[in-house]
mmCIF file of C-alpha atoms and ligand atoms in Angstrom:
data_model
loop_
_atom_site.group_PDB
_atom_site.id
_atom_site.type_symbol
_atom_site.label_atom_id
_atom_site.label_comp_id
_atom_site.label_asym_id
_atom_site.label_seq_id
_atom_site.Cartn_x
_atom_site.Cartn_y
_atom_site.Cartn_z
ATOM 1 C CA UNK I 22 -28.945 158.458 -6.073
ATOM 2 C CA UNK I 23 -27.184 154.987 -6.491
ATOM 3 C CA UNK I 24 -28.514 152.246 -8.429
ATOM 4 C CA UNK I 25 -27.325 148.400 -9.148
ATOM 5 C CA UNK I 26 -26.964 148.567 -13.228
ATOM 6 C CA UNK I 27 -26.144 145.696 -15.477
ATOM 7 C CA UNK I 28 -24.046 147.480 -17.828
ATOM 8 C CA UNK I 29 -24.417 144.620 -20.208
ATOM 9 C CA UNK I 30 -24.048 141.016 -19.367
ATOM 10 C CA UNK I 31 -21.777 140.011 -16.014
ATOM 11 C CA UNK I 32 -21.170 143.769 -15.637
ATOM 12 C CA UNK I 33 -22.781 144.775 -12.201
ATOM 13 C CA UNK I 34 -21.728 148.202 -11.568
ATOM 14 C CA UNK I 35 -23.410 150.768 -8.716
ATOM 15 C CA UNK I 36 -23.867 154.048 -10.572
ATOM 16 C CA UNK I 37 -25.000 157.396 -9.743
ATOM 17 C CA UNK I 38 -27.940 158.767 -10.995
ATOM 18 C CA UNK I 39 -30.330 161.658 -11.415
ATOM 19 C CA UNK I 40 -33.052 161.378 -8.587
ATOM 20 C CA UNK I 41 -35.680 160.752 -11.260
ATOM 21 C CA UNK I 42 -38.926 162.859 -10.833
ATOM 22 C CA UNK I 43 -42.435 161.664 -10.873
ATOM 23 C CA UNK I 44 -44.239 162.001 -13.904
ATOM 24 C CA UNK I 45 -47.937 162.102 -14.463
ATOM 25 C CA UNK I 46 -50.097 159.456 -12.099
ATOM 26 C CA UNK I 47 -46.401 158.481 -11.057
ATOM 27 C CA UNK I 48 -44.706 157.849 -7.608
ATOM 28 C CA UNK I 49 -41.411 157.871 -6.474
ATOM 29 C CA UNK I 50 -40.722 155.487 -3.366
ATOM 30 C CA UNK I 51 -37.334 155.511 -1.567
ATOM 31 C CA UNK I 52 -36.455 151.945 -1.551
ATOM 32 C CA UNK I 53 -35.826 150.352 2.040
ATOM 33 C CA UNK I 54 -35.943 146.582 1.301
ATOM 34 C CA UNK I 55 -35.709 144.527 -1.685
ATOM 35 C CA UNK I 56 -35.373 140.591 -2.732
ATOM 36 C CA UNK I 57 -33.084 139.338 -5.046
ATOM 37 C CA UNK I 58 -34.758 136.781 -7.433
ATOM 38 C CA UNK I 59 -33.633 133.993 -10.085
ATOM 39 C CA UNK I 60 -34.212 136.748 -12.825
ATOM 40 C CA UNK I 61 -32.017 139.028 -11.077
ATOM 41 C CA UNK I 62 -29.311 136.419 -11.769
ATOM 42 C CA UNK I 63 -30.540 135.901 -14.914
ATOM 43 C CA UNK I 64 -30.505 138.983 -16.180
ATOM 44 C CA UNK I 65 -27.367 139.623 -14.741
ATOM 45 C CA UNK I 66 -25.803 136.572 -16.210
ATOM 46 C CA UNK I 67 -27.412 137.221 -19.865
ATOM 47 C CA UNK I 68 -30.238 134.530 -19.581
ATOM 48 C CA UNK I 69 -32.894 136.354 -19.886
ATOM 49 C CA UNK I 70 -34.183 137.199 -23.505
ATOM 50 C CA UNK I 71 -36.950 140.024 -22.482
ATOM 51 C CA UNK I 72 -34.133 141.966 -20.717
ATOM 52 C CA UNK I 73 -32.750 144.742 -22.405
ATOM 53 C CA UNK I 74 -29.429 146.838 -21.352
ATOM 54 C CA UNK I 75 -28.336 148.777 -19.462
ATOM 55 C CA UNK I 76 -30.800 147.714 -16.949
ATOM 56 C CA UNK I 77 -31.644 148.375 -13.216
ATOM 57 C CA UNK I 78 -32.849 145.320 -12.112
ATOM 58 C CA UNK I 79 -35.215 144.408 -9.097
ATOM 59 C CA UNK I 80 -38.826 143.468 -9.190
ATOM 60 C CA UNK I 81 -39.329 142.786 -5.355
ATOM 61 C CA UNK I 82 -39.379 146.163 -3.469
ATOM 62 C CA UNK I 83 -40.918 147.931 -0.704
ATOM 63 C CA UNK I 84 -39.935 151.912 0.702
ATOM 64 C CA UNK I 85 -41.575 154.648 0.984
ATOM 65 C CA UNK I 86 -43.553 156.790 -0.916
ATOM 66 C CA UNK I 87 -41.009 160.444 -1.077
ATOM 67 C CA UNK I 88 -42.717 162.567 -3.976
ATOM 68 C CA UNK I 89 -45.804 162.105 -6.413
ATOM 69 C CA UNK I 90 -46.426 163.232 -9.694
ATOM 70 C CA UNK I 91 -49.130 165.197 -11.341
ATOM 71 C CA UNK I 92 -52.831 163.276 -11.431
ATOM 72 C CA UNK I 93 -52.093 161.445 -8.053
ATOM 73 C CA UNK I 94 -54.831 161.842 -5.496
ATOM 74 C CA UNK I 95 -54.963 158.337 -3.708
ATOM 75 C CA UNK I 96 -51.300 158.135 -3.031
ATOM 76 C CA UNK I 97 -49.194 160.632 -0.489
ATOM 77 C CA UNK I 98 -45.272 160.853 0.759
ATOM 78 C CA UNK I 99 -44.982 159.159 3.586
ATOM 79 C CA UNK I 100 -46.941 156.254 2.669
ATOM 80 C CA UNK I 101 -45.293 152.497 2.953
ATOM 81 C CA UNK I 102 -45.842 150.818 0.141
ATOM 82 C CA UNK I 103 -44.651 147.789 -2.343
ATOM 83 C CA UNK I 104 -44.454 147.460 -5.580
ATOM 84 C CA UNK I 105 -46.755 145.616 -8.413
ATOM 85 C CA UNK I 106 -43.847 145.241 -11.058
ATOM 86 C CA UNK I 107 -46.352 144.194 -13.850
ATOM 87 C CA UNK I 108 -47.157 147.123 -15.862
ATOM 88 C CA UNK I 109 -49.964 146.423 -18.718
ATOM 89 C CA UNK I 110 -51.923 148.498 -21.383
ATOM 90 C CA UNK I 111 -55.560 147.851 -19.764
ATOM 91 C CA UNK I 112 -57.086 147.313 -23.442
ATOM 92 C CA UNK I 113 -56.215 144.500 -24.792
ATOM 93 C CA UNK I 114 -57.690 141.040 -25.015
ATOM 94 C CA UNK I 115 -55.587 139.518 -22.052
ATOM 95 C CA UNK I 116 -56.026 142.788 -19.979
ATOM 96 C CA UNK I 117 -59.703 142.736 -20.631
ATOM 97 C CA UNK I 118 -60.312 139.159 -18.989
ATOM 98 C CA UNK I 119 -58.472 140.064 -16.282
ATOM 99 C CA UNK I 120 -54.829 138.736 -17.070
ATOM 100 C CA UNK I 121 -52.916 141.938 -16.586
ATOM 101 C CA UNK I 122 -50.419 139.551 -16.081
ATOM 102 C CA UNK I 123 -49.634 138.564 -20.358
ATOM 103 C CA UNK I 124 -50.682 142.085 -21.772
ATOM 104 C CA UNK I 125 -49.605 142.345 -25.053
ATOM 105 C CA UNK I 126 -47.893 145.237 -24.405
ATOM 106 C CA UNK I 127 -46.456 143.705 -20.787
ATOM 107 C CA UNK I 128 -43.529 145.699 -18.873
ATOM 108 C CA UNK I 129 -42.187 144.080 -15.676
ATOM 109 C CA UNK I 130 -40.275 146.834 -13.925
ATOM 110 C CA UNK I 131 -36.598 145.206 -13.258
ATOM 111 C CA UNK I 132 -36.673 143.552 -16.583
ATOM 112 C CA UNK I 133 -37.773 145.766 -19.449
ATOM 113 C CA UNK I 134 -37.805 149.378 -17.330
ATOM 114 C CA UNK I 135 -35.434 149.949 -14.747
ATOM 115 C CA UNK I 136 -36.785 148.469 -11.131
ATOM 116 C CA UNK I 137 -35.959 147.957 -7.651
ATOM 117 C CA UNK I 138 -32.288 147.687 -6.842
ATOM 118 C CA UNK I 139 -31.359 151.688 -6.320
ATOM 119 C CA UNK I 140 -32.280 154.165 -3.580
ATOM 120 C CA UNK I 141 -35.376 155.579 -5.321
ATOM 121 C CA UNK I 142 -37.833 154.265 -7.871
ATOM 122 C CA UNK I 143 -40.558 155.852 -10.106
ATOM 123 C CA UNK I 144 -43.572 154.090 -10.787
ATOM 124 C CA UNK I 145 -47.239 154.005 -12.151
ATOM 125 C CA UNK I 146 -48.829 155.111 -8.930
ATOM 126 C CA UNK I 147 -51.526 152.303 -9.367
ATOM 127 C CA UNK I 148 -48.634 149.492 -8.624
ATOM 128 C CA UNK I 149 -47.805 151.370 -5.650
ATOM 129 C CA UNK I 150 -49.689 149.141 -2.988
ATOM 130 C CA UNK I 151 -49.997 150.802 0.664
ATOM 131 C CA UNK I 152 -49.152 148.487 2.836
ATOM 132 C CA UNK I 153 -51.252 148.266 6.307
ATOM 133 C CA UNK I 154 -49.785 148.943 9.478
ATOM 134 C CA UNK I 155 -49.585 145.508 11.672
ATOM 135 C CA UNK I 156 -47.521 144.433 8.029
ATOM 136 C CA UNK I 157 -43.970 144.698 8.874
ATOM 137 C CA UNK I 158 -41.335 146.191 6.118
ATOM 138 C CA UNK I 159 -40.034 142.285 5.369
ATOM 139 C CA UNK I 160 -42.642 141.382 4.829
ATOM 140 C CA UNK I 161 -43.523 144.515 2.706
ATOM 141 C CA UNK I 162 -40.630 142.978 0.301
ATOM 142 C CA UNK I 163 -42.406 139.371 0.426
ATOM 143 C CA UNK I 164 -45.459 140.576 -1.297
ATOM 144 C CA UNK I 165 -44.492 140.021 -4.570
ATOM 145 C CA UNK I 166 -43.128 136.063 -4.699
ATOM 146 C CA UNK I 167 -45.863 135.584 -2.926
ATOM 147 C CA UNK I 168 -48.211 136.710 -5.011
ATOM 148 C CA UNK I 169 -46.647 134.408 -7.480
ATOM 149 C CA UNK I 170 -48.042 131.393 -5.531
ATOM 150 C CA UNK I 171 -51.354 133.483 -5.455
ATOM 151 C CA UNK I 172 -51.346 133.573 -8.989
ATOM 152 C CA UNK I 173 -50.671 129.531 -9.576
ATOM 153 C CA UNK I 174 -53.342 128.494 -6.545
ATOM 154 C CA UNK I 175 -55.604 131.161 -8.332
ATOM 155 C CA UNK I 176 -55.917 129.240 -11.031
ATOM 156 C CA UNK I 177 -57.004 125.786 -9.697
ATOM 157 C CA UNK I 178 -59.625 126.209 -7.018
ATOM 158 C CA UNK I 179 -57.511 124.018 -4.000
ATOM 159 C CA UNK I 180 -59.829 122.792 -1.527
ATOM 160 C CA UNK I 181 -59.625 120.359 1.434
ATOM 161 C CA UNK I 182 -59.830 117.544 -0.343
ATOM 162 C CA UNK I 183 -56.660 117.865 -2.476
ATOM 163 C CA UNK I 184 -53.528 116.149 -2.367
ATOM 164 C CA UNK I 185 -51.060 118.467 -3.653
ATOM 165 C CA UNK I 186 -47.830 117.385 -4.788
ATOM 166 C CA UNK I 187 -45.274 120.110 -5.390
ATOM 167 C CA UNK I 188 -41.706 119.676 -7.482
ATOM 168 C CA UNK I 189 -39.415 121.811 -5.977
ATOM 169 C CA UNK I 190 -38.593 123.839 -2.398
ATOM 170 C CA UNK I 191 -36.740 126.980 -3.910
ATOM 171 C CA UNK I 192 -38.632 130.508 -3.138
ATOM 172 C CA UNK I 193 -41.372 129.411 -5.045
ATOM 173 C CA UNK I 194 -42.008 126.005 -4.270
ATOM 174 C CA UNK I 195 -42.126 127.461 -0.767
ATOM 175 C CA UNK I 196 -44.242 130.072 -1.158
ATOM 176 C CA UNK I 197 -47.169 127.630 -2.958
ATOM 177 C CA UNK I 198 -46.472 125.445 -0.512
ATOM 178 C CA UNK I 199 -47.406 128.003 2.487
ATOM 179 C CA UNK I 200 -50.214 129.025 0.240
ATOM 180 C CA UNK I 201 -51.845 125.344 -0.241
ATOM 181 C CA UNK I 202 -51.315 124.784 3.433
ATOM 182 C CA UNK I 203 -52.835 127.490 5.238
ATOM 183 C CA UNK I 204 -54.504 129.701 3.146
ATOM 184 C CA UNK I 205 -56.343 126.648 1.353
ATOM 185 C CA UNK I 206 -55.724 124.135 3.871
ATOM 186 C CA UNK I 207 -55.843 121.333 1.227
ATOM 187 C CA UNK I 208 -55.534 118.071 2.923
ATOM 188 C CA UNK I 209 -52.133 116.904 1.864
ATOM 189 C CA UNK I 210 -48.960 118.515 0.555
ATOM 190 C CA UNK I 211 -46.035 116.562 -0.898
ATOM 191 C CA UNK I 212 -42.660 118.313 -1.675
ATOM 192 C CA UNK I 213 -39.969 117.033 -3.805
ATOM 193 C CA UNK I 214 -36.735 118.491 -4.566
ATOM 194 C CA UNK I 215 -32.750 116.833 -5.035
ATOM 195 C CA UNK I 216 -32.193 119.235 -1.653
ATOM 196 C CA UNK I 217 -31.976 118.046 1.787
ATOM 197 C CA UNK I 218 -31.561 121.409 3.144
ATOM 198 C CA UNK I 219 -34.332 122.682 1.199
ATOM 199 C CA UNK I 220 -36.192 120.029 1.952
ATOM 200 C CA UNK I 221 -36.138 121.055 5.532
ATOM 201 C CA UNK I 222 -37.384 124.368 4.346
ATOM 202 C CA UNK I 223 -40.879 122.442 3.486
ATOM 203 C CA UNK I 224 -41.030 120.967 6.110
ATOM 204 C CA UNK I 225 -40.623 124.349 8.267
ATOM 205 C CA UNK I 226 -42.731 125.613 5.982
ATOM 206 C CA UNK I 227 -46.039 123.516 6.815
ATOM 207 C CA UNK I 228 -44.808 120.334 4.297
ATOM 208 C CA UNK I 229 -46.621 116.871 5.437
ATOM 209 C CA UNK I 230 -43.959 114.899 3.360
ATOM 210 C CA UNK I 231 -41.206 115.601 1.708
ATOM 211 C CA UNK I 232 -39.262 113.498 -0.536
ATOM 212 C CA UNK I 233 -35.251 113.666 -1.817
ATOM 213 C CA UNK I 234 -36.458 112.144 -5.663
ATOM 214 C CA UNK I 235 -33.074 112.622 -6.492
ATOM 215 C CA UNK I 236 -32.262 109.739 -4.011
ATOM 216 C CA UNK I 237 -35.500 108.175 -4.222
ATOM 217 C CA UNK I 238 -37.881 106.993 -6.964
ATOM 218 C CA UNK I 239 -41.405 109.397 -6.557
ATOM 219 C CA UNK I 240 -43.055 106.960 -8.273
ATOM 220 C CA UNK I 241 -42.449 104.011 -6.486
ATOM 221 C CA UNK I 242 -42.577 106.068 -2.814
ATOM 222 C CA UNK I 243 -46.379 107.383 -4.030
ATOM 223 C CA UNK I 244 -47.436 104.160 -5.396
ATOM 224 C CA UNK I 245 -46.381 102.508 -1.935
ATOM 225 C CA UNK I 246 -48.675 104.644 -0.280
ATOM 226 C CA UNK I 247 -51.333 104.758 -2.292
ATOM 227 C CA UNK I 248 -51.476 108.384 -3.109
ATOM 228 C CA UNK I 249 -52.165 110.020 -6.319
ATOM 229 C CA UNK I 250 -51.686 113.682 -6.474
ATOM 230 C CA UNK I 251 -54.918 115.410 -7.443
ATOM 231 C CA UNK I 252 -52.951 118.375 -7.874
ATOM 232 C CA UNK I 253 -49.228 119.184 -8.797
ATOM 233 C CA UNK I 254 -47.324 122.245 -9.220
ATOM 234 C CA UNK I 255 -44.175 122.136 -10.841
ATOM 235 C CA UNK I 256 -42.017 125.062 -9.217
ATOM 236 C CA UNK I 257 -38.459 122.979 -10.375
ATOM 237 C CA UNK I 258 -39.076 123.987 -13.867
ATOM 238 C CA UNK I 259 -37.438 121.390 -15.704
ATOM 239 C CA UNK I 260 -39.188 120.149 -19.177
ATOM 240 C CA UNK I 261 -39.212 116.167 -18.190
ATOM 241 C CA UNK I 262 -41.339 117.104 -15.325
ATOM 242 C CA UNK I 263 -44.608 117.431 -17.121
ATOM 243 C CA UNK I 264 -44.817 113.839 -18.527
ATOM 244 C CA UNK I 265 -43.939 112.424 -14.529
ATOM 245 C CA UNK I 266 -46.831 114.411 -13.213
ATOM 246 C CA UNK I 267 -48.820 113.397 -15.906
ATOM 247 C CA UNK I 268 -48.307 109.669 -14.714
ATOM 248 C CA UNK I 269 -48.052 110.324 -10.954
ATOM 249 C CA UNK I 270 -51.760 112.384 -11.363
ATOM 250 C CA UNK I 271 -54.843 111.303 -10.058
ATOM 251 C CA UNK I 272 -57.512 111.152 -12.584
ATOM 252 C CA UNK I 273 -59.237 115.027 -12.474
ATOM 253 C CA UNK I 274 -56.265 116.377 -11.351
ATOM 254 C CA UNK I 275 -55.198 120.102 -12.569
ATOM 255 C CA UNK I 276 -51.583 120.268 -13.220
ATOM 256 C CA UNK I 277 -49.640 123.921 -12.701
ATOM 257 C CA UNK I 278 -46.648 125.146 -14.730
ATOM 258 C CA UNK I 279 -44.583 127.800 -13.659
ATOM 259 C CA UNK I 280 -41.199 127.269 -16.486
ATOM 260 C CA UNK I 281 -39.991 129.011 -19.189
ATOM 261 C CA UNK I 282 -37.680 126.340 -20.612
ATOM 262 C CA UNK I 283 -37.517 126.472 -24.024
ATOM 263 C CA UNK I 284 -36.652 122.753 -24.468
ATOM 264 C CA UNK I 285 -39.214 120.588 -25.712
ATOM 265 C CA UNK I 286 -41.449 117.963 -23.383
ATOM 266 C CA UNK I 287 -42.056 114.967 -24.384
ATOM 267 C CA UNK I 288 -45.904 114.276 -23.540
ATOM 268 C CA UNK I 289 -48.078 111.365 -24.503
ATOM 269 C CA UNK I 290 -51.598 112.519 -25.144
ATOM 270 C CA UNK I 291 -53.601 108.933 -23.679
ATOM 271 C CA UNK I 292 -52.318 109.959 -20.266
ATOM 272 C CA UNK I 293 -53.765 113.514 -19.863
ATOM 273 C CA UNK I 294 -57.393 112.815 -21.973
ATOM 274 C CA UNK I 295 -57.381 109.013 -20.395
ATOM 275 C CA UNK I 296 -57.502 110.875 -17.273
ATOM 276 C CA UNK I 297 -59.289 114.188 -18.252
ATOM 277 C CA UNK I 298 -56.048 116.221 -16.486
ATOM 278 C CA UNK I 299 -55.758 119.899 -16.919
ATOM 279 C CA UNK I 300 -53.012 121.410 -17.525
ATOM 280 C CA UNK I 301 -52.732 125.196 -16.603
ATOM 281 C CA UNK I 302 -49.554 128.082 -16.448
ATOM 282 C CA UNK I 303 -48.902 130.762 -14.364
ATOM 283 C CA UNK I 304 -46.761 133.578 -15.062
ATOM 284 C CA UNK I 305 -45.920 136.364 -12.700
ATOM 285 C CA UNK I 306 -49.375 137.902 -11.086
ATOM 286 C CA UNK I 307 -52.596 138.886 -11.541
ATOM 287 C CA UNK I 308 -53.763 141.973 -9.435
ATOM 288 C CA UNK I 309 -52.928 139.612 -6.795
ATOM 289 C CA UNK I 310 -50.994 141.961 -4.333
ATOM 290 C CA UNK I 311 -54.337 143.097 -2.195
ATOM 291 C CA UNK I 312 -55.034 139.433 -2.006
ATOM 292 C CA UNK I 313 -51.545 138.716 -0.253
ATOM 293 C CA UNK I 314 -51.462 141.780 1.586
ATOM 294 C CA UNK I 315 -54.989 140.571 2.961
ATOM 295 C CA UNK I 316 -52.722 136.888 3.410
ATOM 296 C CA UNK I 317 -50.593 138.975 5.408
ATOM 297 C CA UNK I 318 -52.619 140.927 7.766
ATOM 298 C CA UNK I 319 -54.748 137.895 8.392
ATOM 299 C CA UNK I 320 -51.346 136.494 9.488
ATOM 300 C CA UNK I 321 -52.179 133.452 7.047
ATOM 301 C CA UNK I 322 -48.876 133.374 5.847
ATOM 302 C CA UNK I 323 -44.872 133.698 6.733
ATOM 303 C CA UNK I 324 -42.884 135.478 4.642
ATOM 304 C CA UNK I 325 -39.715 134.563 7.568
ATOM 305 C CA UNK I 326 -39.228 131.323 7.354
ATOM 306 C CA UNK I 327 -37.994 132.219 3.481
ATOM 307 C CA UNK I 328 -35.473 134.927 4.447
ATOM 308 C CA UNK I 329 -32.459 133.000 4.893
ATOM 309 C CA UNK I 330 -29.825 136.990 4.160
ATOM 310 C CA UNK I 331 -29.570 140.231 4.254
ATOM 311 C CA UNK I 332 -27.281 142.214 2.606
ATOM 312 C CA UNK I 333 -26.619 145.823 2.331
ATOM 313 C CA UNK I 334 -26.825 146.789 -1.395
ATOM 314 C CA UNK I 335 -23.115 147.930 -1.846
ATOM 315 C CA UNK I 336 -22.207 144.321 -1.248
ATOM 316 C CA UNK I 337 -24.932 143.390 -4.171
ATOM 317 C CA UNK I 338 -22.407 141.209 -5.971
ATOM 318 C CA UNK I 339 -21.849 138.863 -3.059
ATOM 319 C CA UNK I 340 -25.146 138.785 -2.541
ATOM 320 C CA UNK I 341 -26.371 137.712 -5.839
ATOM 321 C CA UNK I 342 -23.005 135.166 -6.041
ATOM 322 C CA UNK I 343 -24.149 133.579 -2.800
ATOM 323 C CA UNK I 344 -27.534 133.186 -3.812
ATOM 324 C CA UNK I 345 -26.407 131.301 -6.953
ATOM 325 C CA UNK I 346 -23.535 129.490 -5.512
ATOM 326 C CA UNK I 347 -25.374 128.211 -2.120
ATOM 327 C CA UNK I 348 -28.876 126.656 -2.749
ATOM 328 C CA UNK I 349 -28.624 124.550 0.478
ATOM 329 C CA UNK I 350 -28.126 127.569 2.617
ATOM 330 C CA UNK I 351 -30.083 130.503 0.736
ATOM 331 C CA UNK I 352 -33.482 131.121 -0.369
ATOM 332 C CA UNK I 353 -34.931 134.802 0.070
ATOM 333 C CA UNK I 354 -31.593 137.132 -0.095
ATOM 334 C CA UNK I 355 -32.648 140.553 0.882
ATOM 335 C CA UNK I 356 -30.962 143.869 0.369
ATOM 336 C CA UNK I 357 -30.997 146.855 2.448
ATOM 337 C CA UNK I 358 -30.933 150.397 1.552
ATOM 338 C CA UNK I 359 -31.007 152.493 3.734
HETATM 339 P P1 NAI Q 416 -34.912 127.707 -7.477
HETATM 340 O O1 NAI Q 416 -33.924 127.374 -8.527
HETATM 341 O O2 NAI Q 416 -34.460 128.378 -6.235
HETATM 342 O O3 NAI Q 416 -35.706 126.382 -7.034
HETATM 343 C C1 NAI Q 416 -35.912 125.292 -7.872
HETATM 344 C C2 NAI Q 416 -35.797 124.042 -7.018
HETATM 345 O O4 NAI Q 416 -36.158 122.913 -7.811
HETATM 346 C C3 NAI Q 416 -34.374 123.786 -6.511
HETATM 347 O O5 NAI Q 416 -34.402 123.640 -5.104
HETATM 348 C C4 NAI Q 416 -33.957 122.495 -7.223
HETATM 349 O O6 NAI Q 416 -33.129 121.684 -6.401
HETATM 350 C C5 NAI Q 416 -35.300 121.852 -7.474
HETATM 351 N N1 NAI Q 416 -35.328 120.900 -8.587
HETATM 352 C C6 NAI Q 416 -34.680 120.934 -9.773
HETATM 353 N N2 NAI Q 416 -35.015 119.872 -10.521
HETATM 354 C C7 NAI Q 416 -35.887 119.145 -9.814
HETATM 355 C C8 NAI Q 416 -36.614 117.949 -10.050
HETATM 356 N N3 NAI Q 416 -36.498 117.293 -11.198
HETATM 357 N N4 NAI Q 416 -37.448 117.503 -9.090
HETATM 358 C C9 NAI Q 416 -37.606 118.179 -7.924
HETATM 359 N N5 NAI Q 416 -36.956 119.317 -7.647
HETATM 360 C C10 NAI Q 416 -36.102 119.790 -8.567
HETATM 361 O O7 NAI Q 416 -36.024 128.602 -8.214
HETATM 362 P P2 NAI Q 416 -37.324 129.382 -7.702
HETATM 363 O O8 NAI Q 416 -36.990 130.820 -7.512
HETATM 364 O O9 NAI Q 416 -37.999 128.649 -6.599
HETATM 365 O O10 NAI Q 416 -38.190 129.292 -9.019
HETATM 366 C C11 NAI Q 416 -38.601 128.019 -9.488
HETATM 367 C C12 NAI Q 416 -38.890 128.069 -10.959
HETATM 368 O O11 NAI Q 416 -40.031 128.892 -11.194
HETATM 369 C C13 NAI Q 416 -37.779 128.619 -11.854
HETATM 370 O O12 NAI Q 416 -37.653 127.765 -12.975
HETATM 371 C C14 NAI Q 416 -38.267 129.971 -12.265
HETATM 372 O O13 NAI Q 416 -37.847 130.310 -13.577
HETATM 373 C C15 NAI Q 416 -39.751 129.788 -12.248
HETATM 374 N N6 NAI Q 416 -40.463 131.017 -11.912
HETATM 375 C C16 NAI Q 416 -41.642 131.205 -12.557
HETATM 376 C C17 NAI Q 416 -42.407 132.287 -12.261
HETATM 377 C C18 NAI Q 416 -43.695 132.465 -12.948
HETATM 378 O O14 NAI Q 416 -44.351 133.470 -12.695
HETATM 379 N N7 NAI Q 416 -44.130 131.539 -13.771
HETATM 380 C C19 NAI Q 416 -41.970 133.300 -11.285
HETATM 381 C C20 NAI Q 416 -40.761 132.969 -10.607
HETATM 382 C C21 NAI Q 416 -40.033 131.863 -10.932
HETATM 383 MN MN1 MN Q 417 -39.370 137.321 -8.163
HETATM 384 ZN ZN1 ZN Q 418 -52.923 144.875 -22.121
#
């Protein structure tokens, strides 16, 4: 079989491989569809520290279920499915509350075992998801950045009566953003991002306002209105963000963080106690793909209006170029293999 290998850091080569066989409670799925992410590129690139090399990457990947391993009695060939990449020990404290998500043992297939990009896959049978019928294949590959905005809504109870500013319209801003919309129907959402093509994204993708902050001041364009964000979601990433939405917050307003910058904020205590704010993080997901796939079927969300490419997997490396190069014109880059 062919797989997309980084060697080591910018190498990207297509190698061939042993067909790897299912071990015990293990599937193997024959890849159809997959989605290239920012950790792709990052791993690719040498930005990511958990990586380790030579690595297959891809954690966003749907196929079909070809051969299963020994112990497997829920799962059979022939059987679409996509693919949980988190991978935890089931014992420990964080897997005990329910936070499969930070095990202490945590593997994310595609970053510390070999994932999604190649024509077959083996994995732990139990993140093997089938995926229902009226659920097309692209969407199949959608499940899992969605269920990263599953993950960060998860955590903060939206309701109707929130005002929801998010910073940011790349994949993920998007996919909270459909999330807070229509699966939570909060009352308000507010997008801001340095994008005017991505902006238009949001607004395809349910936004009530969206703001260029890089040409305007948020600040001043909230305060004008009136409106104080009850919650905000910070799907940009970048450390000087937490302080703003600390400021721009209503008082009682929950606060999300999705970034693994290791630069320091700068944060000034009065204005998160003075206004009792929480502050959560999300990271990757929860046992949140049945709750997606349930989005899906339910036809709550739309995993199209984020698929901007497609590429066949032998062109990989223009793919993944694009996708870093051209912000205005991609978000979801898929590739095909079949
Ligand atoms: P992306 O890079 O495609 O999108 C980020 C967007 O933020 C861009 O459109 C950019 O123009 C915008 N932006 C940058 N600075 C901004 C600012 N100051 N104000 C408003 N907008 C700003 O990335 P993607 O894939 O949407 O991911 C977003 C972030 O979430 C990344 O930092 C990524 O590392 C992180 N991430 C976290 C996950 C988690 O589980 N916690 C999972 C996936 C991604
Ligand atoms: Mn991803
Ligand atoms: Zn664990």
């Amino acid at each position: 079989m062919k797989s997309v290998v980084i060697k080591q850091p910018n190498e990207l080569i297509i190698e061939e491989r042993p067909l790897p066989v299912p071990g015990m409670n293990e599937v193997r799925v024959k890849i159809s569809l997959a989605g290239i992410c920012g950790s792709d590129s990052h791993i690719y690139r040498g930005h990511n520290p958990f990586a380790k090399y030579p690595r297959v990457i891809g954690h966003e990947f749907f196929g079909v279920i070809d051969a299963i391993g020994e112990g497997v009695t829920d799962k059979s060939p022939g059987e679409r499915v996509c693919v949980d990449p988190v991978i935890s020990c089931g014992h420990c404290y964080p897997c005990s509350i329910g936070k499969p998500n930070v095990c202490t043992s945590l593997v994310v297939l595609g970053v510390h075992r070999d994932g999604g990009f190649s024509e077959y896959a083996v994995v732990p049978a139990k993140n093997a998801w089938s995926v229902p019928q009226n659920v097309s294949d692209h969407h199949a590959v959608m499940v899992e950045p969605f269920t990263i905005a599953a993950n960060v809504t998860g955590q903060v109870n939206p309701g109707k009566e929130d005002i929801a500013l998010i910073y940011g319209a790349g994949p993920m801003g998007l996919t909270t953003l459909q999330a807070l919309k229509n699966v939570y129907q909060v009352k308000q959402v507010i997008v801001a991002d340095r994008i005017n093509e991505r902006l238009v994204m949001a607004e395809n993708s349910g936004a009530d306002w969206v703001i260029n902050n890089g040409e305007h001041d948020l600040s001043t364009l909230l305060q004008e209105k009136g409106i104080k964000p009850t919650l905000i979601v910070d799907a940009a990433c970048h450390p000087s963000i937490l302080q703003e939405a600390i400021s721009l917050a209503s008082p009682a307003a929950r606060i999300v963080l999705m970034g693994f910058s290791s630069e320091p904020s700068s944060i000034i205590q009065q204005g998160i106690t003075g206004k009792e704010i929480s502050i959560y993080s999300s990271r990757l997901n929860a046992n949140k793909f049945p709750v997606v796939l349930d989005w899906l079927q339910k036809g709550l969300i739309d995993p199209d209006k984020l698929i901007t490419h497609r590429f066949n997997y032998q062109q990989v490396t223009d793919a993944i170029e694009l996708f870093e190069k051209d912000q205005k014109s991609c978000c979801k880059v898929l590739l095909t293999f079949n």
